[in-house]
XYZ file of N, CA and C in Angstrom:
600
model
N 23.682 -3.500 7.035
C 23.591 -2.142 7.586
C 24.837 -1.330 7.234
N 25.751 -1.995 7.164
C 27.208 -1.223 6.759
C 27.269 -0.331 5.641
N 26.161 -0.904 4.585
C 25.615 -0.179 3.127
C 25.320 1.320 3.397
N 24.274 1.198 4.020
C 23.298 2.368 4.339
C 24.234 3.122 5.242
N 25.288 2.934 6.058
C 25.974 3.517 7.225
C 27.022 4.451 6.377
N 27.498 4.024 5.340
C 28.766 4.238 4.343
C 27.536 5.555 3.767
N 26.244 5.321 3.073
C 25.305 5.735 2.489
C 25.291 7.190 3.672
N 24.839 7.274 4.786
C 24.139 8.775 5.676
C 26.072 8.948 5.791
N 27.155 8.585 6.055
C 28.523 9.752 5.870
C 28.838 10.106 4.811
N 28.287 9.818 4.124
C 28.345 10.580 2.706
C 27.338 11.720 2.630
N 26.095 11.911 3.246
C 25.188 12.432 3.650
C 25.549 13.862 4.652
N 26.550 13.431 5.493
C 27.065 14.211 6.716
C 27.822 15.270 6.318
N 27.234 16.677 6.879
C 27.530 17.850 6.564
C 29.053 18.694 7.138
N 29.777 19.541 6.793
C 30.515 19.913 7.844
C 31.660 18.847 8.652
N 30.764 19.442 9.807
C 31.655 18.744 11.772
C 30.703 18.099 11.774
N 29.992 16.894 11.379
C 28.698 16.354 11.723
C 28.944 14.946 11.894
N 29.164 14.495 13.137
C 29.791 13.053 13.251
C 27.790 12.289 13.854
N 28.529 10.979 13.363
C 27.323 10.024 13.877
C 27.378 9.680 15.683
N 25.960 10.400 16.393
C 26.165 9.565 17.831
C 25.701 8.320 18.278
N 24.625 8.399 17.132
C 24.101 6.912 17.833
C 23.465 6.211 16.536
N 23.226 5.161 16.240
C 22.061 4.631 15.005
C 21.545 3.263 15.414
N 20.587 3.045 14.678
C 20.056 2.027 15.288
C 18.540 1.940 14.361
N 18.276 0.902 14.329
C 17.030 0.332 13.781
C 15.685 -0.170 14.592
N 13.920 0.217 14.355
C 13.314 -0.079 15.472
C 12.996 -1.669 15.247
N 12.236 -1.718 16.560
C 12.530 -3.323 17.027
C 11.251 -4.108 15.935
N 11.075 -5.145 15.900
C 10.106 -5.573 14.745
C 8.915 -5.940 15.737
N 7.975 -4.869 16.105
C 6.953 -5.396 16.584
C 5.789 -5.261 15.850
N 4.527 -5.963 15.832
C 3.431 -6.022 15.023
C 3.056 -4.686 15.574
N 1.871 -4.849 16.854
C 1.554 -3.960 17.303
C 1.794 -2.898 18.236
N 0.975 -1.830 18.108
C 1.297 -0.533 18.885
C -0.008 -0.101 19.543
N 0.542 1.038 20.200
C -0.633 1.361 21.149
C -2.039 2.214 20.181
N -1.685 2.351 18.783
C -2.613 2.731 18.245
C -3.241 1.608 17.309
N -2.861 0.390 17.334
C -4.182 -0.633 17.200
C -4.951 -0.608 17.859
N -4.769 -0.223 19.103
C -6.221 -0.531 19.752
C -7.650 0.576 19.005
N -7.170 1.531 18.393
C -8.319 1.966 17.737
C -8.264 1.149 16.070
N -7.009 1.137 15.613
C -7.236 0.545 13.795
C -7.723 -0.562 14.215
N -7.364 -1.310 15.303
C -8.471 -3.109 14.903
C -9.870 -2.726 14.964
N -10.172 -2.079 16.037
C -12.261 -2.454 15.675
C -12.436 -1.570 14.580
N -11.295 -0.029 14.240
C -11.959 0.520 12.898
C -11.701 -0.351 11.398
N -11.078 -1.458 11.530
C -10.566 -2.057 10.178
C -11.239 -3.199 10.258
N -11.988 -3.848 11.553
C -12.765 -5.197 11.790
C -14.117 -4.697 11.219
N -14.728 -3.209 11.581
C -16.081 -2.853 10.814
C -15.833 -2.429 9.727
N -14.880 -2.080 9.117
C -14.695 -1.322 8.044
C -14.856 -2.765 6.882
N -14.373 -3.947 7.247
C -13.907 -4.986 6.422
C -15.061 -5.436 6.725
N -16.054 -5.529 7.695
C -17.047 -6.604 7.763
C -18.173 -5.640 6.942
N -18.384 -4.402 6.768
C -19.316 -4.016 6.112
C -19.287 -4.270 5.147
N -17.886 -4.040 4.690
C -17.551 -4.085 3.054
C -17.804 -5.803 2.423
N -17.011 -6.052 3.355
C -18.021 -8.013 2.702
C -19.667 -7.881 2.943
N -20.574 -7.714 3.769
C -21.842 -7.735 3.676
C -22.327 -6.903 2.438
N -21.492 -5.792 2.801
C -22.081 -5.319 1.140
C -22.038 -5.818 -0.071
N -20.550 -6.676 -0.193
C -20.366 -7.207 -1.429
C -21.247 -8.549 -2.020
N -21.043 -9.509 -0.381
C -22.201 -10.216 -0.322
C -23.317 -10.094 -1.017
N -24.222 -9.156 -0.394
C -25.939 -8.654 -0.813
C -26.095 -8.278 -2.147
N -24.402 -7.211 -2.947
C -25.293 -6.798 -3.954
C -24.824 -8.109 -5.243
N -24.160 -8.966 -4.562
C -24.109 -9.880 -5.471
C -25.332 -10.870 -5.397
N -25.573 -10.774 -4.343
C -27.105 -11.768 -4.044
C -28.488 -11.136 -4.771
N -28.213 -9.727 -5.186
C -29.151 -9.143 -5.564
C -29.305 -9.000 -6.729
N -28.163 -9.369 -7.655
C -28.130 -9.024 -8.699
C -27.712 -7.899 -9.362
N -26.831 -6.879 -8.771
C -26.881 -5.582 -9.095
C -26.164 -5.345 -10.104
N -26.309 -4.164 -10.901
C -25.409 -3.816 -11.719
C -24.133 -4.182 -11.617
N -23.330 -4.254 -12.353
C -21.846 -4.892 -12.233
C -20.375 -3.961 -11.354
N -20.881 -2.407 -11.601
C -20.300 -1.338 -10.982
C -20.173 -1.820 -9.652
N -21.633 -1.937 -8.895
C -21.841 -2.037 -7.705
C -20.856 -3.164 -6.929
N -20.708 -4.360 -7.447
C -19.686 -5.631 -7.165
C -18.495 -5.037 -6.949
N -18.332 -4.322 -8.345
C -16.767 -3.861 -8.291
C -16.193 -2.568 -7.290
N -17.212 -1.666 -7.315
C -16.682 -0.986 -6.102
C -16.874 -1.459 -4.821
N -17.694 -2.744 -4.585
C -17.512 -2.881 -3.186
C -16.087 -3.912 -3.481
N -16.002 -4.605 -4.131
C -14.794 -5.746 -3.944
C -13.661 -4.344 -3.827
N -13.327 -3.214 -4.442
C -12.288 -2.699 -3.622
C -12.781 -2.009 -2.315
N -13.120 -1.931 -1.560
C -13.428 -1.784 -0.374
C -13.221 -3.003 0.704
N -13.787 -4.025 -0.012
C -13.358 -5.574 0.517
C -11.854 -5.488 0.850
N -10.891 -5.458 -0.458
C -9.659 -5.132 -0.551
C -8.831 -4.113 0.440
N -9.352 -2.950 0.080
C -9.168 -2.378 1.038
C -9.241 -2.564 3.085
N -10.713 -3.239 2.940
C -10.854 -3.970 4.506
C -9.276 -5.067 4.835
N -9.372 -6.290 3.814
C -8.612 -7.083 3.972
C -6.908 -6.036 4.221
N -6.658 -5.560 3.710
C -5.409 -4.913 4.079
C -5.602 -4.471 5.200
N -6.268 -3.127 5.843
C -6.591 -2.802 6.680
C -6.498 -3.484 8.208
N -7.086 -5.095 7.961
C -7.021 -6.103 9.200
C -5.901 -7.096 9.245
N -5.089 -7.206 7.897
C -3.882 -8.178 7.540
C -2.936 -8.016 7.038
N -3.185 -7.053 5.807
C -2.102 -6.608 5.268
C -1.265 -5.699 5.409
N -1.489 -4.788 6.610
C -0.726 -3.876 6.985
C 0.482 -3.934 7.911
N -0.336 -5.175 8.369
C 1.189 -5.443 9.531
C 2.172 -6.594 8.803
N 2.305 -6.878 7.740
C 3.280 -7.137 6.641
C 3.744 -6.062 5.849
N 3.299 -5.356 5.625
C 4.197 -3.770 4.948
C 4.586 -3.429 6.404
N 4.215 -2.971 7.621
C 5.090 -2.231 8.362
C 6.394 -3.540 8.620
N 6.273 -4.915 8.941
C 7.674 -5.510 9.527
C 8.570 -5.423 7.861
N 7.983 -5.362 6.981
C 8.866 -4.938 5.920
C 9.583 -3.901 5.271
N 8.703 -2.220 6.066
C 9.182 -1.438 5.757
C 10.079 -1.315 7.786
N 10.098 -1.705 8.493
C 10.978 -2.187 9.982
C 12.046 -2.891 9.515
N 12.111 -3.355 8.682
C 13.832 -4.091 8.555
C 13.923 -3.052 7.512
N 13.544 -2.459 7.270
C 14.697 -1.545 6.280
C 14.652 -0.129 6.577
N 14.146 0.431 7.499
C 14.170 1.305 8.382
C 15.542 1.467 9.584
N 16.431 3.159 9.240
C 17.444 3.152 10.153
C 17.078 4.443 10.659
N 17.555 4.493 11.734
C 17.348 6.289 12.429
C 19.143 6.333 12.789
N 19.291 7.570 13.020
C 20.596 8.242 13.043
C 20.540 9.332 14.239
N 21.205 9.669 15.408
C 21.275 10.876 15.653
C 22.685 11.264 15.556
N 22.975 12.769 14.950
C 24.441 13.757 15.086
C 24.475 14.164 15.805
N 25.340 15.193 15.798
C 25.861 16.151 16.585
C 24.981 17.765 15.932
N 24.147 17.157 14.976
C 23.469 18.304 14.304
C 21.864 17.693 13.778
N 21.659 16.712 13.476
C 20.723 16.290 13.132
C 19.737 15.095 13.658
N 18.696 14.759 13.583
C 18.174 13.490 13.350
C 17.742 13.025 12.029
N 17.919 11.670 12.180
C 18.075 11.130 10.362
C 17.313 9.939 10.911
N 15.967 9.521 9.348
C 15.632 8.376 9.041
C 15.768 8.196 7.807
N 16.273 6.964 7.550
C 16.656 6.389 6.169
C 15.868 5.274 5.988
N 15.048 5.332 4.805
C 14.234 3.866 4.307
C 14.729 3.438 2.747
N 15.239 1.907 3.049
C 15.660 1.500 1.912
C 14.598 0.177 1.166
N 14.390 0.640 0.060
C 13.334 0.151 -0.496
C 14.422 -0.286 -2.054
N 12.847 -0.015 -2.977
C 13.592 0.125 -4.773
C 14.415 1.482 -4.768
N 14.069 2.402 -3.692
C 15.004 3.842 -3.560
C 15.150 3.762 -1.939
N 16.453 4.530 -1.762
C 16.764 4.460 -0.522
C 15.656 6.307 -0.290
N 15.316 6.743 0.543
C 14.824 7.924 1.166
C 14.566 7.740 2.528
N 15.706 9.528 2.645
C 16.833 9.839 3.729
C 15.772 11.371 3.764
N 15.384 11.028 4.971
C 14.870 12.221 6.078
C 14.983 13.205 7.262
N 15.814 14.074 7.153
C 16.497 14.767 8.733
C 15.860 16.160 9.176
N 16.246 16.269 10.352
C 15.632 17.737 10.945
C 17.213 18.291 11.599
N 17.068 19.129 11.710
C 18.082 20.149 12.709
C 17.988 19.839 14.362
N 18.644 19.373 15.027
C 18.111 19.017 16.537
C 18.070 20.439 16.789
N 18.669 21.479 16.636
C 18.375 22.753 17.470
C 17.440 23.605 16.870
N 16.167 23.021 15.342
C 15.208 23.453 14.552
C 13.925 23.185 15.481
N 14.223 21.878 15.843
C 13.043 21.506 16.582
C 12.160 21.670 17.685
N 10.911 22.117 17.467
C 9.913 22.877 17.749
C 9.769 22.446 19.195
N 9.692 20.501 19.174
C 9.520 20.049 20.709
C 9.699 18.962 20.296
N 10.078 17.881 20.970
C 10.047 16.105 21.405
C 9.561 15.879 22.335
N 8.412 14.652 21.440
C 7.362 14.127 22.256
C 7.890 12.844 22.576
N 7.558 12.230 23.961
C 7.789 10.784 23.745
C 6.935 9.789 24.498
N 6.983 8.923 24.018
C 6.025 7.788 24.399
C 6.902 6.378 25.112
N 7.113 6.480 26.202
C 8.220 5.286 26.859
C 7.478 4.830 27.750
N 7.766 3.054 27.843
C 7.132 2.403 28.530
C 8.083 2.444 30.079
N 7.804 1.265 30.720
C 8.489 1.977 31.795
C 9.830 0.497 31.967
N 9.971 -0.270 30.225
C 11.071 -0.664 30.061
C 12.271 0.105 29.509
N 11.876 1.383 29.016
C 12.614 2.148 28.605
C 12.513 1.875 26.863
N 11.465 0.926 26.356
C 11.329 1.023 24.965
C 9.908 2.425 24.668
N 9.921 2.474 23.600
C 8.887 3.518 23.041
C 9.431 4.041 21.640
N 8.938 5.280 21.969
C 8.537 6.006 20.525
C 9.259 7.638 20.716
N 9.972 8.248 20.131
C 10.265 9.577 20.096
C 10.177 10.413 18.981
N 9.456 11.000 18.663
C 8.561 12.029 17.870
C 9.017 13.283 17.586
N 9.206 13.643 16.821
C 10.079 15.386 16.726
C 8.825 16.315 16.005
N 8.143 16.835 16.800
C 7.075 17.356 16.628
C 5.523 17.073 17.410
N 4.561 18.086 17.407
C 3.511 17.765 17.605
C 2.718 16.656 16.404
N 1.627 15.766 16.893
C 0.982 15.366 15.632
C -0.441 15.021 16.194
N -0.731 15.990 14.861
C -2.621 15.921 15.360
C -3.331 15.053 15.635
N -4.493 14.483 16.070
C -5.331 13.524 15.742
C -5.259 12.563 14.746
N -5.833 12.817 14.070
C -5.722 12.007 12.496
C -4.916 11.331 12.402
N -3.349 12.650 12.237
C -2.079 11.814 11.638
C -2.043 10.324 13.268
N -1.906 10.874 14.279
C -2.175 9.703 15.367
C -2.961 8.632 15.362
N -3.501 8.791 14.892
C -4.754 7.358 14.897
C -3.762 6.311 13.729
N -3.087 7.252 12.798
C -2.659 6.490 11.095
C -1.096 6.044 11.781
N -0.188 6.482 12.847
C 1.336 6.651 13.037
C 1.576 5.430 13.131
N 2.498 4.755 12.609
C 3.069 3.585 12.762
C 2.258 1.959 12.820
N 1.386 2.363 11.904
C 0.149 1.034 11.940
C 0.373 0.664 10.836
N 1.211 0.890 9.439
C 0.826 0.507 8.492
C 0.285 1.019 7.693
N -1.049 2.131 7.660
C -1.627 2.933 7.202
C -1.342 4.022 7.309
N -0.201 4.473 7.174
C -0.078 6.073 7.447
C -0.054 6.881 5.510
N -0.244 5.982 4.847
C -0.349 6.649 3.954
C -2.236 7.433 3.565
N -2.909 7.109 4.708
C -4.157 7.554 4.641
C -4.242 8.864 5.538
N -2.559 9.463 5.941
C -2.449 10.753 6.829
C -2.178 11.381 5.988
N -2.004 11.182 4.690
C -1.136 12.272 3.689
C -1.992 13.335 3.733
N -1.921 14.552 3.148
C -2.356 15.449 2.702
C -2.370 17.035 3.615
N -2.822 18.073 3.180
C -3.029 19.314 3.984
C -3.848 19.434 5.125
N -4.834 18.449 4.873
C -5.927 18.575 5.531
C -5.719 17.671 7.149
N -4.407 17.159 7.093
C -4.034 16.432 8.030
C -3.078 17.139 9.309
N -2.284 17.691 8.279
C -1.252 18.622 8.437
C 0.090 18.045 8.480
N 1.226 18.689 9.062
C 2.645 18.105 8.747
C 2.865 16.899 9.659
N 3.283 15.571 9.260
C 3.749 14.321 9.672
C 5.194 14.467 9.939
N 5.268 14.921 11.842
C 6.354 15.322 12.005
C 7.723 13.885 11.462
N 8.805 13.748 11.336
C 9.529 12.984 11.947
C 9.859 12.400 13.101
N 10.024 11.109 13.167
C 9.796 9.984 14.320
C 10.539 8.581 14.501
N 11.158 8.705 15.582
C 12.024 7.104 15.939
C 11.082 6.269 16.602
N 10.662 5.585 15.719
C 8.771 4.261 16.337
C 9.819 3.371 16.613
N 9.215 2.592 17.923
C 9.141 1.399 18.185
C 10.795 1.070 18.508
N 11.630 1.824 19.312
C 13.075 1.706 19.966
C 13.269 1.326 20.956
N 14.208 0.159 20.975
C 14.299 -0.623 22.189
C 14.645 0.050 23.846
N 15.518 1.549 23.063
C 15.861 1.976 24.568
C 15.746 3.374 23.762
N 14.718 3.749 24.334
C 14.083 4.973 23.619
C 14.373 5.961 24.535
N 14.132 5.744 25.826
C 14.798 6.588 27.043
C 16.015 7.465 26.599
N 17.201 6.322 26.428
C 18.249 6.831 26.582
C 18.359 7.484 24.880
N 17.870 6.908 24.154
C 17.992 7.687 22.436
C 17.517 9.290 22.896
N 16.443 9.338 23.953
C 15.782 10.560 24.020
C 17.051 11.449 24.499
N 17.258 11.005 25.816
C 18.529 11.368 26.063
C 19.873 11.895 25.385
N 20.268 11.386 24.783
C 21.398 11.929 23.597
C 20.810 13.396 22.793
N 19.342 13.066 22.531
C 18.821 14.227 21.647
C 18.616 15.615 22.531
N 18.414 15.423 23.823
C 18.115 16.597 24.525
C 19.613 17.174 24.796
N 20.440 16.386 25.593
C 21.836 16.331 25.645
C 22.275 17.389 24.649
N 22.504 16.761 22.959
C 22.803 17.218 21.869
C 22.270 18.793 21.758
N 20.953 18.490 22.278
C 19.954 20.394 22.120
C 20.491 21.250 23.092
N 20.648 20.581 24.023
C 21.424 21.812 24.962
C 22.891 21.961 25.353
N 23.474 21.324 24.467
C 24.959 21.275 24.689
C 25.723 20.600 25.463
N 25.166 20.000 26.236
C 25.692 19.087 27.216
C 26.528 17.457 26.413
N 25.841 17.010 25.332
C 27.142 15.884 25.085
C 28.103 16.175 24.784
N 28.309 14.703 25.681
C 30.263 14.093 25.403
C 30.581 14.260 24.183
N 31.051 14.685 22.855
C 30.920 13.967 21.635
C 32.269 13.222 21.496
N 33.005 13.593 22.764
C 34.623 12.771 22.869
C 34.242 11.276 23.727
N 33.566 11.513 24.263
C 33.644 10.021 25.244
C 32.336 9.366 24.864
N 31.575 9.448 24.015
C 30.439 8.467 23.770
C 30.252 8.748 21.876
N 30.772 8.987 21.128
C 30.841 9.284 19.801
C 30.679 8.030 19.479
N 29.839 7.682 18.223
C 29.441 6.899 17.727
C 28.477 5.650 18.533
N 28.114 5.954 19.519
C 27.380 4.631 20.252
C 25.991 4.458 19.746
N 26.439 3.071 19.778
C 24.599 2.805 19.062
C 24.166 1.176 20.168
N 22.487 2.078 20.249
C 21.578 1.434 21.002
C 20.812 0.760 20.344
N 20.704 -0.449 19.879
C 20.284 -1.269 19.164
C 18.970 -1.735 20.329
C-alpha cells in the first residue's frame, strides 16, 4: 500500500493533505445478490437447456455457438464474478482530503478517480448497524443498482443507464468514513488533530 500512497501525494493538489485511506473489506456478498443470484441462476440454467436441446437437435452450428456464449456468460454471472470483485478488492484504495474523495484501482494500469467533497450533489449511505456499509457520492438509478458492487457492473455502462456515481463499497467503519466527509463539507474538521487517520 505504501506504493499507491507515495502514488495519490503526488496526485494531491495545492493545501490538499490526506484524512483518512483505507481499503474495502473482502466480502463475497452484498445486499444486491439477493437479486443477481436468482437473475444469474435462470439466466445460466436457460442458457445450458438451450445449449443442451440444440445440440440434441442437431442444429446448425451457429446455434451451439451462440448459446455456449451465453452458457459462458451464465457461468460467470453465478461464479465468476465473485473472483473478479475479491480481485479487483485487494487492489482497490479510497482516500478522503481536505478537498476530495479518491478511488484508486491498481491493475496492468493503476486508475485514480476523485470528486470535489464541496461538488457533491448528495451522499448516500448504506450502514449496517455495525457501523460497516457502503457510501456513495451520488444518486444511482435502478439499473446501475441492481449491477453496484456484484462484479457485473460492467453491464451498467452506457447512457442509457446514466452516470455511475463514485463510491466507498463494502467499509469496515463506514459510519465514521461518512463522518469525516460531511465534517470536511461543512467545515467542521480537525485537520490539526485527526490529519491523516485511517480506518481500516
Amino acid at each position: 500500500m505504501d506504493d499507491i500512497n507515495s502514488l495519490i501525494r503526488e496526485e494531491l493538489i495545492g493545501e490538499e493533505n490526506i484524512l483518512w485511506s483505507g481499503q474495502p473489506e473482502h466480502k463475497i456478498f452484498c445486499k444486491n445478490d439477493l437479486k443477481m443470484i436468482p437473475f444469474s441462476l435462470l439466466w445460466g440454467g436457460f442458457a445450458m437447456f438451450w445449449e443442451i436441446s440444440v445440440l440434441a437437435m442437431g442444429a446448425p452450428i451457429v446455434m451451439p455457438i451462440v448459446g455456449a456464449l451465453f452458457v459462458l456468460i451464465g457461468l460467470y454471472a453465478i461464479i465468476g464474478r465473485f473472483f473478479y470483485k475479491a480481485y479487483v478488492q485487494k487492489r482497490t484504495y479510497y482516500y478522503v482530503t481536505n478537498k476530495r474523495v479518491i478511488v484508486a484501482k491498481v491493475s496492468v494500469r493503476t486508475k485514480i478517480e476523485a470528486e470535489y467533497i464541496n461538488s457533491l450533489t448528495c451522499i448516500n449511505k448504506d450502514i449496517k448497524s455495525d457501523g460497516s456499509g457502503d457510501v456513495i457520492f451520488g444518486n444511482v438509478g435502478f439499473l446501475i443498482s441492481m449491477y453496484a458492487n456484484t462484479g457485473m457492473e460492467s453491464l451498467a455502462k452506457g447512457k442509457a443507464y446514466g452516470q455511475i456515481p463514485l463510491a466507498f463499497y463494502d467499509l469496515a467503519r463506514a459510519d465514521e468514513v461518512s463522518r469525516i466527509i460531511n465534517e470536511v463539507r461543512n467545515g467542521s474538521y480537525d485537520t490539526i488533530n485527526k490529519n491523516n487517520k485511517t480506518l481500516i
